[in-house]
Amino acid sequence: MLLRFLAFVVLMAGVPAMAAGPSDPSEHALEAVTKALCQRQVAVLGEAEHGDARTEVFKIALIERLVARCGFSAVVFEASFYEFVQLDRVRRAGRTLTPEQIATAVGGLWKFDREFQPLLPYLAPQANSDNLRLGGFDFQQGGREQDFTNFGVVAELTGELPGETSERCRISFRDLLFKGSNPARRTAVAACLTEMAKLAPSADPDVRRERREMLANLTAYAAADPAQPGSYIASRDREMFANFQRWLARWPAGTKVIVWTATAHAARAPHGHKDFAGVQPFGGYLAERYGKRAYALGFSAQSGTTRGRPAPRVIAPAAPDSLEALAGPIAPARARAALSR
């Protein structure tokens, strides 16, 4: 799986990062990766698992460099499409985005991480000054504290239906969200989606487009069966790419975009994990559409810990003949020399 990426950065996961200096291995990696990404249109930043502290520190430093040095002007997250639609509405209305609003849209996979916190006060003023555009491309509902995603979007799309139909549909979506997906609930939601598609179009062309796109996301999400992981992931990654394209269609031609996601989704080809076997990942769609204009960066670790539930998970030390051991920051000098030949 590793060699399906254009590049990898090997870090010590779970170890707090110090400020990078000229002799710091992470500084050399930042410079090398910045150079590799600078001329691309799409820079996809993966991570081995959500909660890899050093990876988040590195990605944030890289984002700041890509924006300042290379003309990247958008960041999209593996996060709720619906919630970022709401953020875009705030921006269009001329209101100020706050770090807290951005954190809510990004969601619980990252917003509670100490290492992620510095990105929020960086993104907010950049977005408010129109230096950066923000987006999310996940169709899922159920994110913590994401009230628009979980309730508001359905309320908006059923708001003009007859009262009895509107209430029935809201209950159907809540049951799917809180009681779990099964054939009966998916059938009930599908019937509601048919009714929701009849909603009279808004006079505002932006709202009209957003409602059409949110309806497409809800349709794909409700039809996906989480009991079939491969099929569910395939549907999710396909809609991720559709949402990515929807954001780019709003923005100026040639906008350079940074993507914050997991390495499993950034991959350009199907890989060995049982749930992803045979699945076209998000990165594969990007590679087909953008070719060498897109660059996928993966992260790995020689050892350390990563966030786990209910307790941190220990990463087993890398095997002596692994890529991590040969290329990582604590690799023996002789291994580095052998790899460079």
CSV table of C-alpha atoms in Angstrom, one decimal:
chain,number,residue,atom,x,y,z
A,1,MET,CA,0.0,0.0,0.0
A,2,LEU,CA,2.8,2.5,0.9
A,3,LEU,CA,4.2,2.7,-2.6
A,4,ARG,CA,0.8,3.7,-4.1
A,5,PHE,CA,1.6,7.2,-2.9
A,6,LEU,CA,3.9,9.7,-4.5
A,7,ALA,CA,5.5,10.5,-1.1
A,8,PHE,CA,5.5,9.6,2.5
A,9,VAL,CA,6.7,11.4,5.6
A,10,VAL,CA,7.7,9.2,8.5
A,11,LEU,CA,7.2,10.8,12.0
A,12,MET,CA,7.2,9.6,15.6
A,13,ALA,CA,3.4,9.6,16.2
A,14,GLY,CA,2.1,10.8,19.5
A,15,VAL,CA,5.3,12.7,20.4
A,16,PRO,CA,4.8,16.5,20.9
A,17,ALA,CA,6.7,18.4,18.2
A,18,MET,CA,9.1,21.2,19.0
A,19,ALA,CA,9.6,24.2,16.9
A,20,ALA,CA,11.5,23.2,13.8
A,21,GLY,CA,15.0,24.5,13.4
A,22,PRO,CA,17.4,24.4,10.4
A,23,SER,CA,18.8,21.0,11.5
A,24,ASP,CA,15.5,19.5,12.6
A,25,PRO,CA,14.6,16.5,10.3
A,26,SER,CA,11.0,17.7,10.2
A,27,GLU,CA,12.2,21.1,8.8
A,28,HIS,CA,14.0,19.3,6.0
A,29,ALA,CA,10.9,17.2,5.3
A,30,LEU,CA,8.7,20.4,5.3
A,31,GLU,CA,11.1,22.0,2.7
A,32,ALA,CA,11.1,19.0,0.5
A,33,VAL,CA,7.4,18.5,0.6
A,34,THR,CA,6.7,22.2,0.0
A,35,LYS,CA,8.9,22.1,-3.1
A,36,ALA,CA,7.1,18.9,-4.3
A,37,LEU,CA,3.6,20.4,-3.8
A,38,CYS,CA,4.2,24.0,-4.8
A,39,GLN,CA,3.4,23.7,-8.5
A,40,ARG,CA,0.4,21.3,-8.1
A,41,GLN,CA,-3.2,22.3,-8.1
A,42,VAL,CA,-4.4,19.7,-5.5
A,43,ALA,CA,-2.3,18.8,-2.5
A,44,VAL,CA,-3.8,15.9,-0.6
A,45,LEU,CA,-2.5,15.5,3.0
A,46,GLY,CA,-3.3,12.1,4.5
A,47,GLU,CA,-2.8,10.7,8.0
A,48,ALA,CA,-2.4,7.1,9.1
A,49,GLU,CA,-5.1,7.4,11.8
A,50,HIS,CA,-7.1,10.2,13.2
A,51,GLY,CA,-5.4,11.5,16.3
A,52,ASP,CA,-1.7,11.2,15.1
A,53,ALA,CA,-0.4,14.3,17.0
A,54,ARG,CA,2.9,14.8,15.1
A,55,THR,CA,1.1,14.4,11.7
A,56,GLU,CA,-1.3,17.3,12.6
A,57,VAL,CA,1.5,19.6,13.6
A,58,PHE,CA,3.3,18.8,10.4
A,59,LYS,CA,0.2,19.3,8.2
A,60,ILE,CA,-0.6,22.7,9.8
A,61,ALA,CA,3.0,23.9,9.2
A,62,LEU,CA,2.7,22.7,5.6
A,63,ILE,CA,-0.6,24.4,5.0
A,64,GLU,CA,0.8,27.7,6.2
A,65,ARG,CA,3.8,27.4,3.8
A,66,LEU,CA,1.6,26.3,0.8
A,67,VAL,CA,-0.6,29.3,1.3
A,68,ALA,CA,2.2,31.8,1.9
A,69,ARG,CA,4.6,30.6,-0.7
A,70,CYS,CA,2.7,28.6,-3.4
A,71,GLY,CA,-0.6,30.3,-4.0
A,72,PHE,CA,-2.9,27.7,-2.5
A,73,SER,CA,-6.2,29.5,-1.6
A,74,ALA,CA,-8.6,26.8,-0.4
A,75,VAL,CA,-8.7,24.0,2.2
A,76,VAL,CA,-11.2,21.2,2.2
A,77,PHE,CA,-11.7,18.7,5.0
A,78,GLU,CA,-13.0,15.2,5.3
A,79,ALA,CA,-15.8,16.8,7.2
A,80,SER,CA,-19.5,17.6,6.8
A,81,PHE,CA,-20.5,19.0,3.4
A,82,TYR,CA,-23.7,20.4,5.0
A,83,GLU,CA,-21.9,22.2,7.8
A,84,PHE,CA,-19.5,24.0,5.4
A,85,VAL,CA,-22.5,25.0,3.2
A,86,GLN,CA,-23.6,26.9,6.3
A,87,LEU,CA,-20.2,28.5,6.8
A,88,ASP,CA,-20.3,29.6,3.1
A,89,ARG,CA,-23.7,31.2,3.8
A,90,VAL,CA,-22.1,33.2,6.7
A,91,ARG,CA,-19.4,34.4,4.4
A,92,ARG,CA,-21.8,35.4,1.6
A,93,ALA,CA,-23.8,37.4,4.1
A,94,GLY,CA,-20.8,39.4,5.0
A,95,ARG,CA,-20.7,38.1,8.6
A,96,THR,CA,-17.4,37.2,10.4
A,97,LEU,CA,-16.5,33.5,10.7
A,98,THR,CA,-15.2,32.6,14.1
A,99,PRO,CA,-12.7,29.8,15.0
A,100,GLU,CA,-15.4,28.1,16.9
A,101,GLN,CA,-17.7,28.0,13.9
A,102,ILE,CA,-14.9,26.5,11.8
A,103,ALA,CA,-14.2,23.9,14.6
A,104,THR,CA,-17.8,22.8,14.6
A,105,ALA,CA,-17.7,22.3,10.8
A,106,VAL,CA,-14.5,20.4,10.9
A,107,GLY,CA,-16.0,18.1,13.6
A,108,GLY,CA,-14.9,15.9,16.4
A,109,LEU,CA,-12.3,13.9,14.5
A,110,TRP,CA,-9.9,16.8,15.0
A,111,LYS,CA,-11.3,19.8,16.7
A,112,PHE,CA,-10.7,18.5,20.2
A,113,ASP,CA,-7.0,17.6,19.5
A,114,ARG,CA,-4.6,19.9,21.2
A,115,GLU,CA,-2.2,19.8,18.2
A,116,PHE,CA,-5.1,20.8,15.8
A,117,GLN,CA,-6.0,23.9,17.8
A,118,PRO,CA,-3.5,26.4,16.2
A,119,LEU,CA,-5.1,25.8,12.8
A,120,LEU,CA,-8.4,27.4,13.8
A,121,PRO,CA,-7.2,30.9,14.6
A,122,TYR,CA,-5.1,30.7,11.4
A,123,LEU,CA,-8.0,29.7,9.1
A,124,ALA,CA,-10.6,32.2,10.5
A,125,PRO,CA,-8.9,35.5,9.5
A,126,GLN,CA,-7.7,34.0,6.3
A,127,ALA,CA,-11.3,33.1,5.4
A,128,ASN,CA,-12.7,36.4,6.5
A,129,SER,CA,-10.2,38.3,4.3
A,130,ASP,CA,-11.1,36.0,1.4
A,131,ASN,CA,-7.5,34.7,1.2
A,132,LEU,CA,-8.8,31.2,1.8
A,133,ARG,CA,-11.9,29.3,0.9
A,134,LEU,CA,-13.1,26.5,3.1
A,135,GLY,CA,-15.1,23.3,2.3
A,136,GLY,CA,-16.1,19.9,3.6
A,137,PHE,CA,-16.8,16.9,1.4
A,138,ASP,CA,-18.3,14.1,3.6
A,139,PHE,CA,-21.9,13.1,3.2
A,140,GLN,CA,-22.3,11.6,6.6
A,141,GLN,CA,-24.5,12.8,9.4
A,142,GLY,CA,-24.1,12.3,13.1
A,143,GLY,CA,-21.2,14.6,13.9
A,144,ARG,CA,-21.0,15.9,17.5
A,145,GLU,CA,-22.5,19.4,17.9
A,146,GLN,CA,-23.3,19.7,14.2
A,147,ASP,CA,-26.9,20.8,14.5
A,148,PHE,CA,-27.3,21.9,10.9
A,149,THR,CA,-26.0,18.6,9.5
A,150,ASN,CA,-28.1,16.5,11.9
A,151,PHE,CA,-31.3,18.5,12.0
A,152,GLY,CA,-31.2,21.8,10.1
A,153,VAL,CA,-30.6,20.4,6.6
A,154,VAL,CA,-33.7,18.1,6.8
A,155,ALA,CA,-35.7,20.9,8.3
A,156,GLU,CA,-34.8,23.2,5.4
A,157,LEU,CA,-35.5,20.6,2.8
A,158,THR,CA,-38.9,19.7,4.3
A,159,GLY,CA,-39.9,23.2,5.4
A,160,GLU,CA,-42.4,23.7,2.6
A,161,LEU,CA,-43.9,20.3,2.5
A,162,PRO,CA,-47.4,19.7,4.0
A,163,GLY,CA,-47.2,19.6,7.8
A,164,GLU,CA,-47.9,15.9,8.3
A,165,THR,CA,-45.4,14.9,5.5
A,166,SER,CA,-42.8,17.3,6.9
A,167,GLU,CA,-43.0,15.9,10.4
A,168,ARG,CA,-43.0,12.3,9.2
A,169,CYS,CA,-39.9,12.9,7.2
A,170,ARG,CA,-38.1,14.6,10.1
A,171,ILE,CA,-38.9,11.6,12.3
A,172,SER,CA,-37.7,9.2,9.6
A,173,PHE,CA,-34.3,10.9,9.3
A,174,ARG,CA,-34.0,11.1,13.1
A,175,ASP,CA,-34.7,7.4,13.3
A,176,LEU,CA,-32.0,6.6,10.7
A,177,LEU,CA,-29.6,8.8,12.6
A,178,PHE,CA,-30.2,7.7,16.1
A,179,LYS,CA,-31.6,4.2,15.8
A,180,GLY,CA,-29.3,3.0,13.0
A,181,SER,CA,-29.7,2.0,9.3
A,182,ASN,CA,-31.9,-0.9,8.3
A,183,PRO,CA,-33.9,-1.7,5.1
A,184,ALA,CA,-37.2,-0.3,6.6
A,185,ARG,CA,-35.6,3.0,7.7
A,186,ARG,CA,-33.8,3.4,4.4
A,187,THR,CA,-37.0,2.8,2.5
A,188,ALA,CA,-38.9,5.4,4.7
A,189,VAL,CA,-36.1,8.0,4.1
A,190,ALA,CA,-36.1,7.3,0.4
A,191,ALA,CA,-39.8,8.1,0.2
A,192,CYS,CA,-39.1,11.3,2.0
A,193,LEU,CA,-36.3,12.2,-0.4
A,194,THR,CA,-38.7,11.9,-3.3
A,195,GLU,CA,-41.1,14.3,-1.6
A,196,MET,CA,-38.2,16.7,-0.7
A,197,ALA,CA,-37.1,16.8,-4.4
A,198,LYS,CA,-40.5,18.4,-5.1
A,199,LEU,CA,-39.6,21.4,-2.9
A,200,ALA,CA,-40.2,24.7,-4.8
A,201,PRO,CA,-36.9,26.1,-5.9
A,202,SER,CA,-35.5,29.1,-4.1
A,203,ALA,CA,-35.3,32.4,-5.9
A,204,ASP,CA,-31.7,32.7,-4.7
A,205,PRO,CA,-29.5,30.7,-7.2
A,206,ASP,CA,-26.9,29.9,-4.6
A,207,VAL,CA,-29.5,28.5,-2.2
A,208,ARG,CA,-31.1,26.6,-5.1
A,209,ARG,CA,-27.8,25.0,-6.0
A,210,GLU,CA,-27.0,24.2,-2.3
A,211,ARG,CA,-30.3,22.5,-1.7
A,212,ARG,CA,-29.9,20.4,-4.9
A,213,GLU,CA,-26.4,19.4,-3.7
A,214,MET,CA,-27.5,18.7,-0.1
A,215,LEU,CA,-30.3,16.5,-1.4
A,216,ALA,CA,-27.9,14.6,-3.5
A,217,ASN,CA,-25.7,14.0,-0.4
A,218,LEU,CA,-28.6,12.9,1.7
A,219,THR,CA,-29.7,10.5,-1.0
A,220,ALA,CA,-26.3,8.9,-1.3
A,221,TYR,CA,-25.9,8.7,2.5
A,222,ALA,CA,-29.3,7.2,3.2
A,223,ALA,CA,-28.9,4.6,0.4
A,224,ALA,CA,-25.5,3.4,1.7
A,225,ASP,CA,-25.7,0.4,4.0
A,226,PRO,CA,-23.1,0.5,6.8
A,227,ALA,CA,-23.5,-3.2,7.3
A,228,GLN,CA,-21.7,-3.6,4.0
A,229,PRO,CA,-18.4,-1.8,4.7
A,230,GLY,CA,-16.9,-2.1,1.2
A,231,SER,CA,-20.1,-0.8,-0.5
A,232,TYR,CA,-20.5,1.9,2.1
A,233,ILE,CA,-16.9,3.2,1.7
A,234,ALA,CA,-17.2,3.0,-2.1
A,235,SER,CA,-20.4,5.2,-2.0
A,236,ARG,CA,-18.8,7.6,0.5
A,237,ASP,CA,-15.5,8.1,-1.5
A,238,ARG,CA,-17.5,8.6,-4.7
A,239,GLU,CA,-19.6,11.3,-3.1
A,240,MET,CA,-16.5,12.8,-1.5
A,241,PHE,CA,-15.1,13.4,-5.0
A,242,ALA,CA,-18.5,14.8,-6.3
A,243,ASN,CA,-18.5,17.2,-3.4
A,244,PHE,CA,-14.9,18.2,-4.0
A,245,GLN,CA,-15.9,19.0,-7.6
A,246,ARG,CA,-18.9,21.0,-6.3
A,247,TRP,CA,-16.7,23.2,-4.2
A,248,LEU,CA,-14.3,23.8,-7.1
A,249,ALA,CA,-17.2,24.8,-9.4
A,250,ARG,CA,-18.0,27.6,-7.0
A,251,TRP,CA,-14.5,29.0,-6.9
A,252,PRO,CA,-12.3,30.7,-9.5
A,253,ALA,CA,-10.9,28.5,-12.3
A,254,GLY,CA,-7.5,27.1,-11.3
A,255,THR,CA,-8.0,27.5,-7.5
A,256,LYS,CA,-5.2,25.6,-5.8
A,257,VAL,CA,-6.7,23.3,-3.1
A,258,ILE,CA,-5.3,21.6,0.0
A,259,VAL,CA,-7.2,18.5,1.1
A,260,TRP,CA,-7.1,17.3,4.8
A,261,THR,CA,-8.1,13.6,4.9
A,262,ALA,CA,-7.0,10.1,5.9
A,263,THR,CA,-4.3,8.3,4.0
A,264,ALA,CA,-6.8,5.5,3.2
A,265,HIS,CA,-9.0,8.0,1.3
A,266,ALA,CA,-6.0,9.8,-0.3
A,267,ALA,CA,-4.7,6.6,-1.9
A,268,ARG,CA,-4.7,6.6,-5.7
A,269,ALA,CA,-5.6,2.9,-6.0
A,270,PRO,CA,-7.4,0.2,-4.1
A,271,HIS,CA,-5.4,-1.2,-1.2
A,272,GLY,CA,-5.2,-4.1,1.2
A,273,HIS,CA,-7.3,-3.2,4.1
A,274,LYS,CA,-10.3,-5.5,4.2
A,275,ASP,CA,-12.9,-2.7,4.2
A,276,PHE,CA,-11.2,-0.9,1.3
A,277,ALA,CA,-10.3,-4.0,-0.9
A,278,GLY,CA,-11.4,-3.3,-4.5
A,279,VAL,CA,-12.8,0.1,-3.6
A,280,GLN,CA,-11.9,3.1,-5.7
A,281,PRO,CA,-10.7,5.7,-3.1
A,282,PHE,CA,-11.2,9.4,-3.3
A,283,GLY,CA,-7.6,9.8,-4.4
A,284,GLY,CA,-8.2,7.5,-7.3
A,285,TYR,CA,-10.9,9.9,-8.7
A,286,LEU,CA,-8.5,12.8,-8.1
A,287,ALA,CA,-5.8,11.0,-10.1
A,288,GLU,CA,-8.1,10.3,-13.0
A,289,ARG,CA,-9.3,13.9,-13.1
A,290,TYR,CA,-6.1,15.9,-12.3
A,291,GLY,CA,-3.3,13.5,-13.2
A,292,LYS,CA,0.1,15.0,-12.1
A,293,ARG,CA,-1.6,18.2,-11.0
A,294,ALA,CA,-2.7,16.3,-7.9
A,295,TYR,CA,-0.2,15.0,-5.3
A,296,ALA,CA,-1.0,12.6,-2.4
A,297,LEU,CA,1.2,12.8,0.7
A,298,GLY,CA,0.9,10.0,3.3
A,299,PHE,CA,2.3,9.7,6.8
A,300,SER,CA,3.6,6.8,8.8
A,301,ALA,CA,5.5,6.3,12.0
A,302,GLN,CA,8.4,4.2,13.4
A,303,SER,CA,6.8,3.9,16.8
A,304,GLY,CA,4.9,5.9,19.4
A,305,THR,CA,1.2,6.1,20.3
A,306,THR,CA,-1.9,7.3,18.6
A,307,ARG,CA,-5.4,8.3,19.8
A,308,GLY,CA,-7.5,5.3,20.6
A,309,ARG,CA,-10.7,4.6,22.4
A,310,PRO,CA,-11.0,4.2,25.4
A,311,ALA,CA,-7.2,4.6,25.7
A,312,PRO,CA,-4.2,5.6,23.5
A,313,ARG,CA,-3.1,2.8,21.2
A,314,VAL,CA,0.6,1.8,21.1
A,315,ILE,CA,2.1,1.6,17.6
A,316,ALA,CA,4.3,-1.5,17.3
A,317,PRO,CA,8.0,-0.6,16.4
A,318,ALA,CA,8.6,-0.8,12.7
A,319,ALA,CA,10.2,-3.9,11.4
A,320,PRO,CA,14.0,-3.6,10.6
A,321,ASP,CA,13.4,-4.0,6.8
A,322,SER,CA,10.3,-1.7,6.6
A,323,LEU,CA,10.2,1.6,4.7
A,324,GLU,CA,9.6,3.3,8.1
A,325,ALA,CA,12.7,1.9,9.6
A,326,LEU,CA,14.9,2.5,6.6
A,327,ALA,CA,13.7,6.1,5.9
A,328,GLY,CA,12.4,7.4,9.2
A,329,PRO,CA,14.0,10.1,11.4
A,330,ILE,CA,15.7,7.6,13.7
A,331,ALA,CA,16.9,5.2,11.0
A,332,PRO,CA,20.5,4.1,11.4
A,333,ALA,CA,22.9,6.0,9.2
A,334,ARG,CA,23.8,2.8,7.3
A,335,ALA,CA,20.2,2.2,6.4
A,336,ARG,CA,19.7,5.7,5.2
A,337,ALA,CA,22.8,5.4,3.0
A,338,ALA,CA,21.6,2.1,1.6
A,339,LEU,CA,18.2,3.6,0.8
A,340,SER,CA,19.7,6.6,-1.0
A,341,ARG,CA,21.7,4.4,-3.4
